[in-house]
PDB file of C-alpha atoms in Angstrom:
ATOM      1  CA  MET I   1      26.047  18.556  -4.867  1.00  0.00           C
ATOM      2  CA  ILE I   2      28.338  15.941  -6.428  1.00  0.00           C
ATOM      3  CA  SER I   3      28.930  14.635  -2.838  1.00  0.00           C
ATOM      4  CA  TYR I   4      25.264  14.057  -2.374  1.00  0.00           C
ATOM      5  CA  LEU I   5      24.723  12.031  -5.604  1.00  0.00           C
ATOM      6  CA  ILE I   6      27.457   9.939  -5.241  1.00  0.00           C
ATOM      7  CA  ASN I   7      26.636   8.956  -1.580  1.00  0.00           C
ATOM      8  CA  PHE I   8      22.947   8.814  -2.753  1.00  0.00           C
ATOM      9  CA  LEU I   9      23.884   6.340  -5.400  1.00  0.00           C
ATOM     10  CA  LYS I  10      25.883   4.266  -3.100  1.00  0.00           C
ATOM     11  CA  VAL I  11      22.567   3.340  -0.841  1.00  0.00           C
ATOM     12  CA  LYS I  12      20.382   2.569  -3.858  1.00  0.00           C
ATOM     13  CA  LEU I  13      23.266   0.535  -5.682  1.00  0.00           C
ATOM     14  CA  HIS I  14      23.503  -1.344  -2.073  1.00  0.00           C
ATOM     15  CA  LYS I  15      19.508  -1.770  -2.341  1.00  0.00           C
ATOM     16  CA  LEU I  16      19.676  -3.057  -5.834  1.00  0.00           C
ATOM     17  CA  LYS I  17      22.112  -5.585  -4.989  1.00  0.00           C
ATOM     18  CA  ARG I  18      19.814  -6.865  -2.138  1.00  0.00           C
ATOM     19  CA  MET I  19      17.254  -6.890  -4.739  1.00  0.00           C
ATOM     20  CA  LEU I  20      19.164  -9.156  -7.417  1.00  0.00           C
ATOM     21  CA  SER I  21      20.909 -11.335  -4.757  1.00  0.00           C
ATOM     22  CA  LEU I  22      17.900 -13.560  -4.100  1.00  0.00           C
ATOM     23  CA  PRO I  23      17.476 -16.534  -6.390  1.00  0.00           C
ATOM     24  CA  ARG I  24      14.670 -16.200  -8.962  1.00  0.00           C
ATOM     25  CA  GLU I  25      13.007 -19.383  -8.026  1.00  0.00           C
ATOM     26  CA  TRP I  26      12.775 -18.202  -4.489  1.00  0.00           C
ATOM     27  CA  LEU I  27       9.083 -17.225  -3.396  1.00  0.00           C
ATOM     28  CA  VAL I  28       9.581 -13.954  -1.715  1.00  0.00           C
ATOM     29  CA  LEU I  29       6.863 -12.029   0.833  1.00  0.00           C
ATOM     30  CA  ASP I  30       6.714  -8.485   1.448  1.00  0.00           C
ATOM     31  CA  ILE I  31       4.777  -7.767   4.926  1.00  0.00           C
ATOM     32  CA  GLY I  32       3.604  -4.342   5.636  1.00  0.00           C
ATOM     33  CA  SER I  33       4.427  -3.712   1.538  1.00  0.00           C
ATOM     34  CA  GLY I  34       2.321  -0.179   1.965  1.00  0.00           C
ATOM     35  CA  ASN I  35       2.954   2.332  -0.789  1.00  0.00           C
ATOM     36  CA  GLY I  36       6.555   1.125  -1.732  1.00  0.00           C
ATOM     37  CA  PRO I  37       6.524  -2.741  -2.100  1.00  0.00           C
ATOM     38  CA  PHE I  38       9.964  -4.664  -2.394  1.00  0.00           C
ATOM     39  CA  PRO I  39      10.437  -5.234  -5.885  1.00  0.00           C
ATOM     40  CA  ARG I  40      11.731  -8.787  -5.734  1.00  0.00           C
ATOM     41  CA  ALA I  41       8.550  -9.846  -3.844  1.00  0.00           C
ATOM     42  CA  ASP I  42       6.162 -12.195  -5.219  1.00  0.00           C
ATOM     43  CA  VAL I  43       3.600 -11.675  -2.575  1.00  0.00           C
ATOM     44  CA  LEU I  44       2.333  -8.636  -0.925  1.00  0.00           C
ATOM     45  CA  CYS I  45       0.844  -8.416   2.665  1.00  0.00           C
ATOM     46  CA  ASP I  46      -0.407  -5.472   4.379  1.00  0.00           C
ATOM     47  CA  LYS I  47      -2.703  -4.945   7.617  1.00  0.00           C
ATOM     48  CA  TYR I  48      -3.935  -1.493   6.504  1.00  0.00           C
ATOM     49  CA  ILE I  49      -5.953  -0.508   3.593  1.00  0.00           C
ATOM     50  CA  GLU I  50      -6.260   3.203   4.322  1.00  0.00           C
ATOM     51  CA  ASP I  51      -3.463   5.645   3.824  1.00  0.00           C
ATOM     52  CA  THR I  52      -3.367   7.011   7.423  1.00  0.00           C
ATOM     53  CA  GLN I  53      -0.398   4.596   8.122  1.00  0.00           C
ATOM     54  CA  ARG I  54       1.615   5.448   5.322  1.00  0.00           C
ATOM     55  CA  VAL I  55       2.684   8.731   3.033  1.00  0.00           C
ATOM     56  CA  ASP I  56       1.120   7.640   0.097  1.00  0.00           C
ATOM     57  CA  LYS I  57      -1.370   5.194  -1.710  1.00  0.00           C
ATOM     58  CA  LEU I  58      -1.227   1.749  -1.016  1.00  0.00           C
ATOM     59  CA  VAL I  59       0.293  -0.444  -4.256  1.00  0.00           C
ATOM     60  CA  ILE I  60      -1.396  -3.499  -5.104  1.00  0.00           C
ATOM     61  CA  ASP I  61       0.005  -4.578  -8.252  1.00  0.00           C
ATOM     62  CA  ARG I  62       0.752  -8.249  -7.737  1.00  0.00           C
ATOM     63  CA  PRO I  63      -0.912 -11.068  -5.327  1.00  0.00           C
ATOM     64  CA  PHE I  64      -1.834  -9.293  -2.527  1.00  0.00           C
ATOM     65  CA  VAL I  65      -3.351 -10.525   1.058  1.00  0.00           C
ATOM     66  CA  ILE I  66      -4.988  -8.306   4.037  1.00  0.00           C
ATOM     67  CA  GLY I  67      -2.804  -9.739   7.192  1.00  0.00           C
ATOM     68  CA  ASP I  68      -1.684  -8.859  10.385  1.00  0.00           C
ATOM     69  CA  ILE I  69       2.066  -9.812  11.148  1.00  0.00           C
ATOM     70  CA  ASN I  70       0.984 -10.656  14.705  1.00  0.00           C
ATOM     71  CA  ALA I  71      -0.942 -13.540  13.122  1.00  0.00           C
ATOM     72  CA  LEU I  72       0.281 -14.072   9.589  1.00  0.00           C
ATOM     73  CA  PRO I  73      -2.312 -15.952   7.414  1.00  0.00           C
ATOM     74  CA  PHE I  74       0.102 -18.126   5.508  1.00  0.00           C
ATOM     75  CA  LEU I  75       0.987 -21.713   6.238  1.00  0.00           C
ATOM     76  CA  ASP I  76       4.270 -22.674   7.829  1.00  0.00           C
ATOM     77  CA  ASN I  77       7.423 -22.376   5.957  1.00  0.00           C
ATOM     78  CA  SER I  78       5.505 -21.422   2.805  1.00  0.00           C
ATOM     79  CA  PHE I  79       8.229 -18.663   1.689  1.00  0.00           C
ATOM     80  CA  ASP I  80      11.943 -18.937   0.883  1.00  0.00           C
ATOM     81  CA  PHE I  81      12.176 -15.259   1.864  1.00  0.00           C
ATOM     82  CA  ILE I  82      10.528 -12.571   4.053  1.00  0.00           C
ATOM     83  CA  PHE I  83      11.436  -8.911   3.407  1.00  0.00           C
ATOM     84  CA  CYS I  84      10.158  -6.831   6.506  1.00  0.00           C
ATOM     85  CA  SER I  85      11.037  -3.297   6.526  1.00  0.00           C
ATOM     86  CA  HIS I  86      10.324  -0.641   9.220  1.00  0.00           C
ATOM     87  CA  ILE I  87       7.239  -2.818  10.678  1.00  0.00           C
ATOM     88  CA  LEU I  88       8.441  -4.014  13.603  1.00  0.00           C
ATOM     89  CA  GLU I  89       8.933  -0.824  15.829  1.00  0.00           C
ATOM     90  CA  HIS I  90       5.172  -0.036  15.153  1.00  0.00           C
ATOM     91  CA  THR I  91       4.012  -3.344  17.071  1.00  0.00           C
ATOM     92  CA  ASP I  92       2.894  -4.137  20.299  1.00  0.00           C
ATOM     93  CA  ASN I  93       4.196  -7.582  20.910  1.00  0.00           C
ATOM     94  CA  PRO I  94       7.399  -7.522  18.773  1.00  0.00           C
ATOM     95  CA  GLU I  95       8.169 -10.859  20.192  1.00  0.00           C
ATOM     96  CA  ILE I  96       4.574 -12.350  18.964  1.00  0.00           C
ATOM     97  CA  ALA I  97       5.578 -10.769  15.494  1.00  0.00           C
ATOM     98  CA  ILE I  98       9.192 -12.110  14.864  1.00  0.00           C
ATOM     99  CA  LYS I  99       8.003 -15.423  15.939  1.00  0.00           C
ATOM    100  CA  GLU I 100       5.405 -15.166  13.212  1.00  0.00           C
ATOM    101  CA  LEU I 101       8.359 -14.616  10.928  1.00  0.00           C
ATOM    102  CA  MET I 102      10.133 -17.497  11.775  1.00  0.00           C
ATOM    103  CA  ARG I 103       7.127 -19.988  11.388  1.00  0.00           C
ATOM    104  CA  VAL I 104       6.099 -18.763   7.796  1.00  0.00           C
ATOM    105  CA  GLY I 105       9.706 -17.780   6.360  1.00  0.00           C
ATOM    106  CA  LYS I 106      12.908 -19.804   5.945  1.00  0.00           C
ATOM    107  CA  ARG I 107      15.021 -16.558   6.221  1.00  0.00           C
ATOM    108  CA  GLY I 108      14.643 -13.002   5.647  1.00  0.00           C
ATOM    109  CA  TYR I 109      15.686  -9.498   5.903  1.00  0.00           C
ATOM    110  CA  ILE I 110      14.549  -7.003   8.591  1.00  0.00           C
ATOM    111  CA  GLU I 111      14.966  -3.200   8.668  1.00  0.00           C
ATOM    112  CA  ALA I 112      14.191  -0.479  11.301  1.00  0.00           C
ATOM    113  CA  PRO I 113      15.111   3.038  12.589  1.00  0.00           C
ATOM    114  CA  THR I 114      18.274   3.017  14.915  1.00  0.00           C
ATOM    115  CA  GLU I 115      18.292   4.344  18.326  1.00  0.00           C
ATOM    116  CA  PHE I 116      19.852   7.389  16.823  1.00  0.00           C
ATOM    117  CA  GLN I 117      17.290   7.741  14.213  1.00  0.00           C
ATOM    118  CA  GLU I 118      14.624   7.653  16.555  1.00  0.00           C
ATOM    119  CA  LYS I 119      15.661   9.999  19.019  1.00  0.00           C
ATOM    120  CA  MET I 120      16.789  12.738  16.226  1.00  0.00           C
ATOM    121  CA  GLN I 121      13.568  12.236  14.354  1.00  0.00           C
ATOM    122  CA  SER I 122      11.102  10.574  16.904  1.00  0.00           C
ATOM    123  CA  THR I 123       7.784   9.091  15.381  1.00  0.00           C
ATOM    124  CA  PHE I 124       4.231   8.735  17.325  1.00  0.00           C
ATOM    125  CA  SER I 125       3.555   5.245  15.992  1.00  0.00           C
ATOM    126  CA  HIS I 126       7.067   3.993  16.936  1.00  0.00           C
ATOM    127  CA  LYS I 127       6.737   2.192  20.137  1.00  0.00           C
ATOM    128  CA  TRP I 128      10.568   0.646  20.480  1.00  0.00           C
ATOM    129  CA  LEU I 129      14.142   1.931  20.591  1.00  0.00           C
ATOM    130  CA  ILE I 130      15.849  -0.834  18.432  1.00  0.00           C
ATOM    131  CA  LYS I 131      19.505  -1.851  18.774  1.00  0.00           C
ATOM    132  CA  LYS I 132      21.426  -4.585  17.036  1.00  0.00           C
ATOM    133  CA  GLU I 133      23.977  -6.519  19.529  1.00  0.00           C
ATOM    134  CA  GLY I 134      25.915  -9.200  17.607  1.00  0.00           C
ATOM    135  CA  GLU I 135      23.325 -11.180  15.823  1.00  0.00           C
ATOM    136  CA  ALA I 136      20.562 -10.074  18.382  1.00  0.00           C
ATOM    137  CA  LEU I 137      17.762  -7.338  17.915  1.00  0.00           C
ATOM    138  CA  ILE I 138      17.291  -5.854  21.289  1.00  0.00           C
ATOM    139  CA  PHE I 139      13.866  -3.717  21.451  1.00  0.00           C
ATOM    140  CA  TRP I 140      13.414  -1.347  24.602  1.00  0.00           C
ATOM    141  CA  GLU I 141       9.862   0.087  24.952  1.00  0.00           C
ATOM    142  CA  LYS I 142       9.767   4.047  24.401  1.00  0.00           C
ATOM    143  CA  GLU I 143       9.467   6.004  27.481  1.00  0.00           C
ATOM    144  CA  LYS I 144       7.757   8.719  25.113  1.00  0.00           C
ATOM    145  CA  GLU I 145       6.657   9.484  21.997  1.00  0.00           C
ATOM    146  CA  ILE I 146       8.828  12.654  20.955  1.00  0.00           C
ATOM    147  CA  PHE I 147      12.142  12.741  23.001  1.00  0.00           C
ATOM    148  CA  ASP I 148      13.264  16.126  21.525  1.00  0.00           C
ATOM    149  CA  GLU I 149      10.323  18.416  19.648  1.00  0.00           C
ATOM    150  CA  CYS I 150      12.893  21.452  19.009  1.00  0.00           C
ATOM    151  CA  LEU I 151      15.152  18.728  17.329  1.00  0.00           C
ATOM    152  CA  GLN I 152      12.282  16.986  15.593  1.00  0.00           C
ATOM    153  CA  LYS I 153      11.004  20.426  14.408  1.00  0.00           C
ATOM    154  CA  ASN I 154      14.409  21.722  12.967  1.00  0.00           C
ATOM    155  CA  ILE I 155      15.234  18.064  11.298  1.00  0.00           C
ATOM    156  CA  ARG I 156      11.624  17.842   9.543  1.00  0.00           C
ATOM    157  CA  ASN I 157      12.277  21.431   7.848  1.00  0.00           C
ATOM    158  CA  LEU I 158      15.609  20.433   6.534  1.00  0.00           C
ATOM    159  CA  ILE I 159      14.131  16.976   4.972  1.00  0.00           C
ATOM    160  CA  ASP I 160      10.821  19.391   3.661  1.00  0.00           C
ATOM    161  CA  LYS I 161      13.573  21.874   2.200  1.00  0.00           C
ATOM    162  CA  ASN I 162      15.503  18.677   0.399  1.00  0.00           C
ATOM    163  CA  ASP I 163      18.718  20.242   2.142  1.00  0.00           C
ATOM    164  CA  LYS I 164      21.288  18.589   0.138  1.00  0.00           C
ATOM    165  CA  ALA I 165      23.689  19.168   3.416  1.00  0.00           C
ATOM    166  CA  TYR I 166      21.497  17.001   5.659  1.00  0.00           C
ATOM    167  CA  LEU I 167      20.801  14.481   2.741  1.00  0.00           C
ATOM    168  CA  THR I 168      24.388  14.090   2.080  1.00  0.00           C
ATOM    169  CA  PHE I 169      25.116  13.310   5.864  1.00  0.00           C
ATOM    170  CA  PHE I 170      22.329  10.855   5.921  1.00  0.00           C
ATOM    171  CA  TYR I 171      23.290   9.007   2.701  1.00  0.00           C
ATOM    172  CA  ARG I 172      26.953   8.844   3.777  1.00  0.00           C
ATOM    173  CA  HIS I 173      26.119   7.544   7.015  1.00  0.00           C
ATOM    174  CA  HIS I 174      23.161   5.500   6.343  1.00  0.00           C
ATOM    175  CA  ASN I 175      24.009   2.836   8.958  1.00  0.00           C
ATOM    176  CA  LEU I 176      23.349   5.292  11.317  1.00  0.00           C
ATOM    177  CA  PHE I 177      19.750   5.772  10.769  1.00  0.00           C
ATOM    178  CA  ASN I 178      18.946   2.245   9.765  1.00  0.00           C
ATOM    179  CA  ILE I 179      19.468  -1.233  11.079  1.00  0.00           C
ATOM    180  CA  GLU I 180      19.779  -4.200   8.448  1.00  0.00           C
ATOM    181  CA  HIS I 181      19.450  -7.725   9.699  1.00  0.00           C
ATOM    182  CA  TYR I 182      19.243 -10.570   7.845  1.00  0.00           C
ATOM    183  CA  TRP I 183      18.523 -13.775   9.197  1.00  0.00           C
ATOM    184  CA  GLU I 184      17.883 -17.588   8.330  1.00  0.00           C
ATOM    185  CA  LYS I 185      15.982 -20.193  10.237  1.00  0.00           C
ATOM    186  CA  GLU I 186      16.178 -18.187  13.372  1.00  0.00           C
ATOM    187  CA  ILE I 187      15.681 -14.611  14.669  1.00  0.00           C
ATOM    188  CA  LYS I 188      17.651 -13.928  18.076  1.00  0.00           C
ATOM    189  CA  PHE I 189      15.658 -11.164  19.889  1.00  0.00           C
ATOM    190  CA  LYS I 190      15.144  -9.735  23.333  1.00  0.00           C
ATOM    191  CA  VAL I 191      12.239  -7.300  24.578  1.00  0.00           C
ATOM    192  CA  LEU I 192      12.860  -5.169  27.509  1.00  0.00           C
ATOM    193  CA  ARG I 193       9.613  -3.504  28.399  1.00  0.00           C
ATOM    194  CA  ARG I 194       9.236  -0.516  31.001  1.00  0.00           C
ATOM    195  CA  ASN I 195       6.433  -2.916  33.027  1.00  0.00           C
ATOM    196  CA  ILE I 196       5.114  -6.363  32.672  1.00  0.00           C
ATOM    197  CA  ASP I 197       2.023  -5.818  30.872  1.00  0.00           C
ATOM    198  CA  THR I 198       2.345  -7.360  27.562  1.00  0.00           C
ATOM    199  CA  LYS I 199      -0.469  -5.240  25.921  1.00  0.00           C
ATOM    200  CA  ASP I 200      -2.604  -8.019  24.423  1.00  0.00           C
ATOM    201  CA  ASP I 201      -5.612  -6.070  25.810  1.00  0.00           C
ATOM    202  CA  ILE I 202      -5.132  -3.406  23.655  1.00  0.00           C
ATOM    203  CA  LYS I 203      -8.105  -3.124  21.103  1.00  0.00           C
ATOM    204  CA  GLU I 204      -7.239  -0.987  18.025  1.00  0.00           C
ATOM    205  CA  SER I 205      -9.964   0.785  16.074  1.00  0.00           C
ATOM    206  CA  VAL I 206     -11.257  -1.193  13.099  1.00  0.00           C
ATOM    207  CA  PHE I 207     -13.478  -0.567  10.195  1.00  0.00           C
ATOM    208  CA  SER I 208     -16.765  -2.040   9.627  1.00  0.00           C
ATOM    209  CA  ARG I 209     -16.614  -4.537   6.858  1.00  0.00           C
ATOM    210  CA  GLN I 210     -18.447  -2.160   4.435  1.00  0.00           C
ATOM    211  CA  GLN I 211     -15.770   0.372   5.422  1.00  0.00           C
ATOM    212  CA  LEU I 212     -13.316  -1.974   4.748  1.00  0.00           C
ATOM    213  CA  LEU I 213     -14.835  -2.857   1.320  1.00  0.00           C
ATOM    214  CA  ALA I 214     -14.870   0.410   0.189  1.00  0.00           C
ATOM    215  CA  GLN I 215     -11.184   1.373   1.383  1.00  0.00           C
ATOM    216  CA  ILE I 216     -10.267  -1.739  -1.222  1.00  0.00           C
ATOM    217  CA  ASP I 217     -12.376  -0.386  -4.090  1.00  0.00           C
ATOM    218  CA  LYS I 218     -10.742   3.266  -3.362  1.00  0.00           C
ATOM    219  CA  ASN I 219      -7.382   2.067  -3.271  1.00  0.00           C
ATOM    220  CA  SER I 220      -7.610  -0.285  -6.920  1.00  0.00           C
ATOM    221  CA  SER I 221      -6.698   2.961  -9.062  1.00  0.00           C
ATOM    222  CA  LYS I 222      -3.668   2.610 -11.018  1.00  0.00           C
ATOM    223  CA  ILE I 223      -0.286   4.348  -9.337  1.00  0.00           C
ATOM    224  CA  PRO I 224       1.313   6.912 -11.822  1.00  0.00           C
ATOM    225  CA  PHE I 225       4.759   6.054 -12.928  1.00  0.00           C
ATOM    226  CA  GLY I 226       7.827   8.232 -12.725  1.00  0.00           C
ATOM    227  CA  PHE I 227      11.813   6.622 -13.395  1.00  0.00           C
ATOM    228  CA  ARG I 228      11.885   4.924  -9.892  1.00  0.00           C
ATOM    229  CA  ARG I 229       8.537   3.395 -10.182  1.00  0.00           C
ATOM    230  CA  PHE I 230       9.456   1.961 -13.666  1.00  0.00           C
ATOM    231  CA  LEU I 231      12.928   0.557 -12.216  1.00  0.00           C
ATOM    232  CA  LYS I 232      11.323  -1.181  -9.827  1.00  0.00           C
ATOM    233  CA  PHE I 233       8.422  -2.221 -12.268  1.00  0.00           C
ATOM    234  CA  MET I 234      11.173  -3.904 -14.290  1.00  0.00           C
ATOM    235  CA  ILE I 235      12.880  -5.884 -11.395  1.00  0.00           C
ATOM    236  CA  LYS I 236       9.666  -7.281 -10.355  1.00  0.00           C
ATOM    237  CA  ILE I 237       8.985  -8.030 -14.044  1.00  0.00           C
ATOM    238  CA  ILE I 238      12.171  -9.951 -14.268  1.00  0.00           C
ATOM    239  CA  PHE I 239      11.690 -11.855 -11.606  1.00  0.00           C
ATOM    240  CA  THR I 240       8.210 -12.729 -11.315  1.00  0.00           C
ATOM    241  CA  LYS I 241       7.220 -13.279 -15.023  1.00  0.00           C
ATOM    242  CA  GLY I 242       6.067 -16.911 -15.639  1.00  0.00           C
ATOM    243  CA  LYS I 243       5.575 -17.257 -11.949  1.00  0.00           C
ATOM    244  CA  ASN I 244       1.863 -18.862 -11.350  1.00  0.00           C
ATOM    245  CA  ILE I 245       1.533 -17.955  -7.473  1.00  0.00           C
ATOM    246  CA  ASP I 246      -1.342 -19.844  -6.246  1.00  0.00           C
ATOM    247  CA  LEU I 247      -2.370 -17.647  -2.763  1.00  0.00           C
ATOM    248  CA  LEU I 248      -5.004 -20.814  -2.062  1.00  0.00           C
ATOM    249  CA  GLN I 249      -1.990 -23.033  -1.692  1.00  0.00           C
ATOM    250  CA  LEU I 250       0.194 -20.626   0.529  1.00  0.00           C
ATOM    251  CA  LEU I 251      -2.598 -19.413   2.966  1.00  0.00           C
ATOM    252  CA  ALA I 252      -3.536 -20.103   6.441  1.00  0.00           C
ATOM    253  CA  CYS I 253      -6.099 -19.364   9.037  1.00  0.00           C
ATOM    254  CA  PRO I 254      -5.023 -16.733  11.238  1.00  0.00           C
ATOM    255  CA  LYS I 255      -6.426 -18.049  14.131  1.00  0.00           C
ATOM    256  CA  CYS I 256      -5.462 -22.147  13.926  1.00  0.00           C
ATOM    257  CA  LYS I 257      -2.741 -21.888  11.289  1.00  0.00           C
ATOM    258  CA  ASN I 258      -4.526 -24.740   9.347  1.00  0.00           C
ATOM    259  CA  LYS I 259      -4.912 -24.952   5.578  1.00  0.00           C
ATOM    260  CA  MET I 260      -7.790 -22.851   3.997  1.00  0.00           C
ATOM    261  CA  SER I 261     -10.113 -23.955   1.244  1.00  0.00           C
ATOM    262  CA  LEU I 262     -12.157 -22.302  -1.437  1.00  0.00           C
ATOM    263  CA  LEU I 263     -15.767 -22.662  -0.091  1.00  0.00           C
ATOM    264  CA  GLU I 264     -17.588 -20.405  -2.480  1.00  0.00           C
ATOM    265  CA  LYS I 265     -16.240 -18.071  -5.283  1.00  0.00           C
ATOM    266  CA  ASP I 266     -15.578 -15.253  -2.785  1.00  0.00           C
ATOM    267  CA  VAL I 267     -15.410 -17.252   0.550  1.00  0.00           C
ATOM    268  CA  LEU I 268     -12.705 -19.221   2.003  1.00  0.00           C
ATOM    269  CA  ALA I 269     -13.110 -21.425   4.837  1.00  0.00           C
ATOM    270  CA  CYS I 270     -10.434 -23.138   7.509  1.00  0.00           C
ATOM    271  CA  SER I 271     -10.183 -27.239   7.067  1.00  0.00           C
ATOM    272  CA  SER I 272      -9.996 -26.971  11.095  1.00  0.00           C
ATOM    273  CA  CYS I 273     -11.932 -24.533  12.727  1.00  0.00           C
ATOM    274  CA  ASP I 274     -14.192 -23.601  10.178  1.00  0.00           C
ATOM    275  CA  SER I 275     -13.606 -20.044  10.110  1.00  0.00           C
ATOM    276  CA  LYS I 276     -14.501 -18.127   7.203  1.00  0.00           C
ATOM    277  CA  PHE I 277     -12.943 -14.965   5.242  1.00  0.00           C
ATOM    278  CA  LEU I 278     -14.267 -12.983   2.271  1.00  0.00           C
ATOM    279  CA  ILE I 279     -12.402 -12.358  -1.022  1.00  0.00           C
ATOM    280  CA  HIS I 280     -13.119  -8.980  -2.426  1.00  0.00           C
ATOM    281  CA  LYS I 281     -11.455  -7.915  -5.801  1.00  0.00           C
ATOM    282  CA  ASN I 282      -9.112 -10.980  -5.661  1.00  0.00           C
ATOM    283  CA  ILE I 283      -7.701  -9.984  -2.409  1.00  0.00           C
ATOM    284  CA  PRO I 284      -8.355 -12.099   0.785  1.00  0.00           C
ATOM    285  CA  ILE I 285      -9.290 -10.377   3.817  1.00  0.00           C
ATOM    286  CA  MET I 286      -7.352 -12.694   6.588  1.00  0.00           C
ATOM    287  CA  LEU I 287      -8.067 -10.687   9.917  1.00  0.00           C
ATOM    288  CA  LYS I 288      -9.557 -12.353  12.491  1.00  0.00           C
ATOM    289  CA  GLU I 289     -11.745  -9.173  13.262  1.00  0.00           C
ATOM    290  CA  TYR I 290     -13.103  -9.787  10.071  1.00  0.00           C
ATOM    291  CA  ILE I 291     -14.175 -13.630  10.031  1.00  0.00           C
ATOM    292  CA  LEU I 292     -17.776 -14.351   8.578  1.00  0.00           C
TER     293      LEU I 292
END
């Protein structure tokens, strides 16, 4: 038990140091913020409002934009730092997503499961094995969704039982499970596919506009506080208090990347291609599939 607590605290202190190391004046974006947004983030962005893509309810407790990592709705170099944790392994085209990160941010942090983690505890929605070679991220397209069903089942059982022996191993050897990659100006990467199909023609099922608005309404409820939530809340307050974030000055058209302007109270219009996007409950819906 003592060994578990020591290693658990080491990992948490490592993460706390990462948050506190960012200068307060930096504007920070969390892409794919989900149910556990980066406490240091000033702006949150997620494509999915519904809970099918996460383990808990979406948290919207600061400026929030509905957007796609493959077509980020922000101007070039609009953020000092981008936090992108456990998102790239879900994308069909990581090369497009990475280029968008470099376009919008000056620097940032990427976290993803290691090849070891993916093979030991495969996830259906993960499309890539990821490895760090020097300062480059290497993406291999997965040959199958689940590598070993027996291993998967037994590891899942240990996690569900909160097995301290397994968790001690996890926290002691955290680097075996997670890739941590800091970048500035450029992200070096290579994508290795099993075929030449870039998958641009893959169509994702989407909600109707009314269904999406209903999901936003549903997720507007307050999130219950626990100690960890309280600690993250305090970090957010310390770093974001007094900052007046004007989303309109940061937003860009996801189609042509040009500046947006407020056409009506709840409608944004692109200054170049005239694409229009709805704002619902102060949340800009900046997805190409929901152009008005």
